[in-house]
Amino acid sequence: MSSAFAYRSSIFHAEAVPVPRIAEAYGTPFYCYARAELHRAYDDLASALQECGALICFAVKANGNLSIIRSFAERGAGADVVSVGELHRALAAGVPPEKIIFSGVGKTRAEIDAALATGIYQFNAESIPELEVLNAAGATLGRKIPLALRVNPDVDPRTHAKISTGRKATKFGIAVEQTGQALAAVQQLPQLDLCGIAMHIGSQLTAIQPFDEAFGVMAALVAEWRAAGHDIRRLDLGGGIGIRYAEETPPTPAAYAALVKKHFSGLKLQIAVEPGRFLTGNAGILVSRVIYAKRGGAKNFLILDAAMNDLMRPAMYDSWHDIVPVQAMPGSAVEHWDVVGPVCETSDLFGQDRALPALQSGDLVAFMGAGAYGASMASTYNARVLIQEIMADGDLFSLIRRPVNIEEQIAWDTDPVWVR
């Protein structure tokens, strides 16, 4: 549990703010982020990588709130984006374009044109057909494309299959055995400035060995490509450092940085890394209110006002999030609950057989480790309100994304032209 979220006099706090005070001000459910924890995570990683001179590019897909992105940009971070929408968010939050990396397997020509016009740091190309589109965009705008080839090292990241990107059976990157073909293609495309190699083997890595294996592949490729006459001066190592949700012991920033030094020290490379979950995961909680405590039958159910559309990870990945009562109940009898939401899906399940006090309608609970891939994956499924977000900073708290209510959602729709 992050130290930014803790009990004080039996009441759960976000930094120095009692969580019930936020619920009273804004209602539930909501995400709440602790600014101090965002800064602590970034500073820990930046300090560990200081000797490497690494550019830390926050992976916007983890949490696209402008206040979150800005909190890192103010400390010198760049951004890793995978869509033109994320590009615009990064720019709006104050990230300099020269610190933005555009990744992703399916960049459209329109997205490439928009990013190229801003003068971003580099494009990470993931296929040979993409190289031709990048070259055409550069020719149209009269610009050289700063290019890194994303290589798929075929390393098992030992993480959930749905967030594993480093095996060659996935859609990501160019297989090592196809890099010769990719390099030959680059030589025929004059608008491409091949300056780097990129990788990203997966998310929520809790073992250090996959990084070690993948970095070894990258170091060998740098030597090989330089020997072939390519001016490789940049290396993008992607992200992937995990956080603790249950009993994991993920790599520390120091252990990660030691591997970077082991493989790349002396190679005179400009290193970039793309952390997402590591920076925001433990800095956020989801707060929800019990609607009903439903006892009897084969199970006891805590039915909350948050649902799978607000926090998709348990339904999509069978993910674990610690669930804690906002009001501590020392000495209270513990019961076993299936914690669920009101969405009309059996998969709207946050946790099974969770040991919790005898909670009642109106009680508040908090989901820990919800700062990454929570709000960014939220939807309006079942025509539910798109969830709000709050930031705490010391004894202050403020709304940083308002909820999108049903009236606004209805206004998004329009009749077909023949009905008007």
XYZ file of C-alpha atoms in Angstrom:
420
model
C 0.000 0.000 0.000
C 1.384 3.416 -0.913
C 2.278 5.584 2.075
C 0.240 8.356 0.439
C -2.906 6.357 1.278
C -3.236 5.374 4.939
C -5.538 5.304 7.949
C -5.484 8.214 10.349
C -7.687 7.827 13.409
C -9.448 4.911 11.687
C -10.340 6.976 8.573
C -8.664 6.271 5.246
C -6.837 9.321 3.870
C -5.436 10.403 0.519
C -2.347 12.284 1.668
C -3.822 14.556 4.411
C -7.382 14.487 3.044
C -10.014 12.204 4.642
C -11.531 10.177 1.812
C -15.103 10.635 3.166
C -14.653 14.384 2.724
C -13.982 13.874 -0.983
C -16.999 11.572 -1.284
C -19.183 14.163 0.415
C -17.971 16.876 -1.960
C -18.194 14.969 -5.233
C -20.193 11.789 -4.690
C -19.087 8.315 -5.730
C -17.551 6.526 -7.496
C -14.342 8.433 -8.204
C -10.666 7.979 -8.819
C -8.329 9.816 -6.474
C -4.642 10.382 -7.146
C -1.961 11.390 -4.649
C 0.340 13.978 -6.165
C 3.123 13.135 -3.719
C 3.129 9.483 -4.817
C 3.302 10.464 -8.493
C 6.340 12.586 -7.742
C 7.953 9.954 -5.523
C 7.710 7.241 -8.182
C 9.098 9.509 -10.881
C 11.938 10.794 -8.700
C 12.928 7.250 -7.643
C 13.239 6.152 -11.274
C 14.920 9.357 -12.431
C 17.473 9.136 -9.634
C 18.296 5.513 -10.461
C 18.751 6.304 -14.156
C 20.594 9.587 -13.669
C 23.990 8.152 -14.602
C 22.507 6.788 -17.822
C 21.159 10.195 -18.851
C 17.878 8.510 -19.752
C 14.869 10.343 -21.146
C 11.830 9.169 -19.172
C 8.744 9.242 -21.401
C 5.533 8.614 -19.469
C 3.328 6.051 -21.259
C 0.158 8.105 -21.663
C -1.993 5.019 -22.211
C -1.625 4.208 -18.507
C -3.428 7.395 -17.480
C -4.230 10.210 -19.894
C -5.445 12.831 -17.432
C -3.775 16.154 -18.220
C -2.977 16.800 -14.558
C -1.187 13.454 -14.351
C 0.828 14.034 -17.521
C 1.648 17.584 -16.421
C 2.879 16.402 -13.022
C 5.599 14.420 -14.825
C 6.291 17.023 -17.526
C 7.028 19.577 -14.808
C 9.768 17.230 -13.575
C 11.305 16.911 -17.018
C 9.498 13.867 -18.409
C 8.523 13.305 -21.994
C 5.657 11.155 -23.260
C 5.180 7.879 -25.080
C 2.005 8.053 -27.184
C 0.218 5.473 -29.323
C -2.433 7.633 -30.999
C -2.904 11.167 -32.245
C -5.327 11.697 -29.363
C -2.601 10.855 -26.849
C -0.253 13.151 -28.771
C -2.679 16.044 -28.355
C -3.090 15.244 -24.665
C 0.658 15.258 -24.127
C 1.063 18.577 -25.914
C -1.877 20.099 -24.040
C -0.265 19.049 -20.751
C 2.937 20.876 -21.642
C 5.177 18.047 -22.847
C 7.674 19.486 -25.352
C 7.287 17.780 -28.749
C 10.998 17.024 -28.807
C 10.379 14.700 -25.829
C 7.511 12.739 -27.423
C 7.899 9.224 -28.864
C 5.144 7.883 -31.130
C 4.792 4.101 -30.769
C 2.062 1.743 -31.956
C 1.492 -0.882 -34.642
C -1.248 0.922 -36.571
C -0.318 4.567 -37.075
C -2.425 6.090 -39.841
C -1.044 8.551 -42.370
C -3.111 11.321 -40.778
C -1.618 10.525 -37.358
C 1.905 10.449 -38.772
C 1.395 13.799 -40.520
C 0.085 15.401 -37.319
C 2.989 14.111 -35.227
C 5.604 14.969 -37.823
C 4.325 18.539 -38.061
C 4.951 19.066 -34.339
C 8.593 17.961 -34.476
C 8.465 14.952 -32.147
C 11.541 13.136 -30.839
C 11.041 9.947 -32.858
C 8.685 7.454 -34.441
C 8.996 3.796 -33.430
C 8.209 1.856 -36.610
C 6.801 -1.632 -36.135
C 6.550 -3.049 -39.670
C 8.099 -2.731 -43.113
C 4.872 -1.363 -44.687
C 4.872 1.384 -42.045
C 8.320 2.479 -43.236
C 6.927 3.301 -46.669
C 4.117 5.412 -45.188
C 6.562 7.263 -42.945
C 8.823 7.976 -45.901
C 5.922 9.308 -47.972
C 4.875 11.596 -45.120
C 8.409 12.920 -44.824
C 8.575 13.582 -48.550
C 5.284 15.478 -48.534
C 6.340 17.728 -45.660
C 9.956 17.937 -46.742
C 11.241 16.539 -43.476
C 13.478 13.718 -42.402
C 11.755 11.198 -40.117
C 13.629 10.454 -36.861
C 13.161 6.699 -36.810
C 13.711 3.812 -34.442
C 12.889 0.287 -35.539
C 10.962 -1.562 -32.861
C 12.409 -5.034 -32.659
C 10.554 -7.955 -31.144
C 13.272 -9.895 -29.270
C 11.103 -12.995 -28.712
C 11.625 -12.898 -24.951
C 9.002 -14.257 -22.563
C 8.134 -11.371 -20.194
C 6.437 -13.756 -17.737
C 3.379 -11.581 -17.406
C -0.316 -11.880 -18.328
C -0.792 -13.065 -21.909
C -2.923 -10.045 -22.796
C -0.163 -7.588 -21.862
C 2.739 -9.652 -23.203
C 4.281 -7.984 -26.266
C 7.794 -9.433 -26.478
C 7.122 -12.799 -28.157
C 7.176 -12.977 -31.937
C 3.691 -14.507 -32.004
C 2.303 -11.090 -30.971
C 1.530 -8.213 -33.345
C 4.264 -5.968 -31.954
C 7.571 -5.038 -33.537
C 9.772 -6.549 -36.222
C 11.093 -10.066 -35.619
C 14.862 -10.250 -35.186
C 15.173 -12.473 -38.245
C 13.371 -9.844 -40.364
C 15.523 -6.903 -39.318
C 17.844 -7.394 -42.307
C 14.877 -6.920 -44.614
C 13.794 -3.846 -42.657
C 17.280 -2.311 -42.811
C 17.423 -2.894 -46.559
C 14.051 -1.149 -46.909
C 15.258 1.847 -44.883
C 18.231 2.277 -47.218
C 15.826 2.710 -50.139
C 13.701 5.321 -48.359
C 15.562 8.650 -48.333
C 13.326 10.515 -45.869
C 14.063 8.082 -43.046
C 16.813 8.850 -40.531
C 17.411 5.524 -38.821
C 18.799 6.746 -35.509
C 17.662 4.093 -33.048
C 16.334 0.735 -31.983
C 13.249 0.300 -29.785
C 11.714 -2.523 -27.779
C 8.899 -3.122 -25.307
C 8.322 -6.686 -24.159
C 5.245 -6.265 -21.971
C 3.582 -4.656 -19.009
C 3.602 -5.524 -15.287
C 6.887 -7.410 -15.311
C 7.682 -8.700 -11.832
C 10.909 -10.545 -12.641
C 14.189 -8.934 -13.692
C 15.368 -11.783 -15.958
C 13.218 -10.879 -19.005
C 14.722 -7.396 -19.040
C 18.203 -8.915 -18.839
C 17.504 -11.218 -21.790
C 15.913 -8.502 -23.928
C 18.630 -5.952 -23.181
C 21.213 -8.523 -24.272
C 19.465 -8.853 -27.628
C 19.359 -5.073 -28.018
C 23.060 -4.619 -27.202
C 23.980 -7.217 -29.816
C 21.816 -5.491 -32.424
C 23.382 -2.107 -31.708
C 26.829 -3.578 -32.376
C 25.651 -5.437 -35.472
C 23.840 -2.478 -37.026
C 26.688 -0.083 -36.310
C 29.127 -2.515 -37.919
C 26.893 -2.507 -40.996
C 27.261 1.277 -41.216
C 24.073 2.483 -39.513
C 24.349 5.487 -37.202
C 22.577 4.015 -34.184
C 22.674 6.647 -31.468
C 19.397 6.105 -29.632
C 17.916 3.144 -27.768
C 14.313 3.016 -26.518
C 13.910 0.299 -23.878
C 10.131 0.643 -23.516
C 8.468 0.211 -20.156
C 7.149 -2.712 -18.191
C 8.383 -2.401 -14.591
C 5.569 -3.819 -12.492
C 4.025 -2.771 -9.202
C 2.766 -4.728 -6.219
C -0.930 -5.599 -6.423
C -0.902 -8.681 -4.198
C 2.255 -10.605 -3.302
C 4.500 -9.575 -6.207
C 8.029 -8.302 -5.657
C 8.752 -6.291 -8.790
C 12.210 -5.050 -9.782
C 13.381 -1.908 -8.032
C 14.477 1.145 -10.034
C 18.023 0.485 -8.815
C 17.976 -3.112 -10.094
C 16.562 -1.982 -13.429
C 19.146 0.785 -13.779
C 21.939 -1.678 -12.970
C 20.885 -3.770 -15.968
C 20.839 -0.722 -18.217
C 24.409 0.058 -17.158
C 25.470 -3.584 -17.503
C 24.388 -3.831 -21.135
C 24.791 -0.325 -22.514
C 27.484 1.455 -20.527
C 30.128 2.828 -22.893
C 27.995 2.438 -26.035
C 27.302 6.188 -26.213
C 23.565 5.759 -26.680
C 20.807 8.180 -25.806
C 18.576 5.940 -23.688
C 14.809 6.388 -23.445
C 12.419 4.466 -21.185
C 8.613 4.446 -21.240
C 7.182 3.679 -17.778
C 3.452 3.932 -17.249
C 2.058 1.689 -14.533
C 5.207 2.104 -12.413
C 4.611 5.868 -12.215
C 0.846 5.972 -11.654
C -0.364 2.568 -10.449
C 0.233 3.027 -6.735
C -0.643 6.728 -6.898
C -4.359 6.119 -7.452
C -7.348 4.577 -5.711
C -10.918 3.979 -6.802
C -13.483 4.890 -4.151
C -16.954 3.372 -4.248
C -20.002 3.167 -2.022
C -21.879 0.018 -1.025
C -25.375 0.015 -2.505
C -26.478 -3.298 -1.014
C -25.003 -5.989 1.219
C -26.752 -9.059 -0.190
C -26.485 -12.108 2.066
C -27.712 -15.638 1.617
C -27.666 -18.412 -0.924
C -24.249 -19.691 -1.941
C -22.550 -16.307 -1.593
C -22.556 -12.964 0.136
C -22.376 -10.045 -2.299
C -21.260 -6.488 -1.737
C -22.916 -4.573 -4.558
C -21.087 -1.302 -5.197
C -21.847 1.815 -7.199
C -18.586 1.318 -9.159
C -18.648 -1.251 -11.937
C -16.526 -2.945 -14.563
C -16.955 0.046 -16.868
C -15.142 2.144 -14.232
C -12.387 -0.397 -13.491
C -12.024 -2.931 -16.289
C -8.875 -4.724 -15.145
C -10.477 -7.445 -12.985
C -12.953 -8.396 -15.725
C -10.391 -8.258 -18.536
C -7.279 -9.646 -16.847
C -8.613 -11.369 -13.698
C -6.554 -8.764 -11.880
C -6.281 -8.399 -8.139
C -6.813 -5.087 -6.357
C -6.768 -4.881 -2.578
C -10.130 -3.600 -1.324
C -10.203 -1.789 2.015
C -12.991 -0.165 4.049
C -12.660 3.618 4.226
C -13.801 3.478 7.856
C -11.600 1.028 9.738
C -13.587 -1.384 11.880
C -11.183 -2.900 14.405
C -12.723 -5.834 16.211
C -15.526 -6.160 13.676
C -16.421 -9.677 12.606
C -14.906 -10.547 9.226
C -17.152 -11.971 6.517
C -16.381 -13.290 3.059
C -17.837 -11.325 0.158
C -17.922 -11.356 -3.604
C -17.436 -7.692 -4.437
C -19.420 -6.774 -7.533
C -20.859 -3.852 -9.436
C -24.325 -3.148 -10.841
C -23.524 -3.746 -14.536
C -25.585 -6.472 -16.179
C -22.680 -8.907 -16.639
C -21.481 -11.786 -14.491
C -17.962 -10.538 -15.297
C -18.731 -7.356 -13.313
C -16.760 -8.880 -10.457
C -13.982 -7.114 -8.558
C -13.044 -9.903 -6.187
C -14.254 -13.239 -4.881
C -14.400 -14.355 -1.260
C -12.766 -11.188 0.024
C -12.387 -11.027 3.797
C -13.975 -7.717 4.827
C -15.889 -6.386 7.818
C -19.674 -6.532 7.964
C -20.166 -3.589 5.597
C -23.575 -2.049 5.059
C -25.342 0.143 2.520
C -23.672 3.540 2.410
C -20.246 2.392 3.565
C -17.234 3.395 1.447
C -14.506 1.127 0.123
C -11.270 1.898 -1.700
C -9.551 -0.150 -4.405
C -5.784 0.088 -4.148
C -3.319 0.278 -7.037
C -5.922 1.767 -9.364
C -3.917 4.636 -10.825
C -2.931 2.847 -14.042
C -5.309 1.487 -16.674
C -8.302 2.400 -14.529
C -9.740 5.699 -15.665
C -7.975 5.413 -19.033
C -9.960 2.243 -19.834
C -13.280 3.465 -18.404
C -16.383 3.544 -20.586
C -20.071 4.423 -20.504
C -21.257 0.813 -20.819
C -24.863 0.377 -19.596
C -25.234 4.153 -20.206
C -23.407 4.816 -16.965
C -21.796 8.125 -16.080
C -18.167 8.325 -17.192
C -16.263 8.347 -13.932
C -14.790 11.477 -12.319
C -11.208 11.967 -11.144
C -9.813 13.860 -8.157
C -6.275 14.829 -7.136
C -5.088 15.213 -3.547
C -2.094 17.366 -2.685
C -1.337 17.631 1.014
C -4.565 18.765 2.676
C -6.039 20.010 -0.620
C -8.129 18.147 -3.163
C -9.647 19.119 -6.485
C -11.660 17.701 -9.365
C -9.347 17.067 -12.331
C -11.884 15.405 -14.642
C -15.584 15.964 -14.295
C -18.067 13.119 -14.761
C -19.818 12.867 -18.124
C -23.513 12.449 -17.339
C -26.256 10.831 -19.376
C -27.569 14.138 -20.744
C -24.173 14.875 -22.283
C -23.903 11.327 -23.609
C -27.300 11.595 -25.294
C -26.136 14.834 -26.898
C -23.301 12.892 -28.567
C -25.869 11.025 -30.690
C -27.643 12.321 -33.752
C -30.472 11.154 -35.969
C -29.676 9.908 -39.475
C -30.030 12.610 -42.113
C -33.252 11.145 -43.523
C -35.021 11.664 -40.172
C -34.239 15.389 -39.938
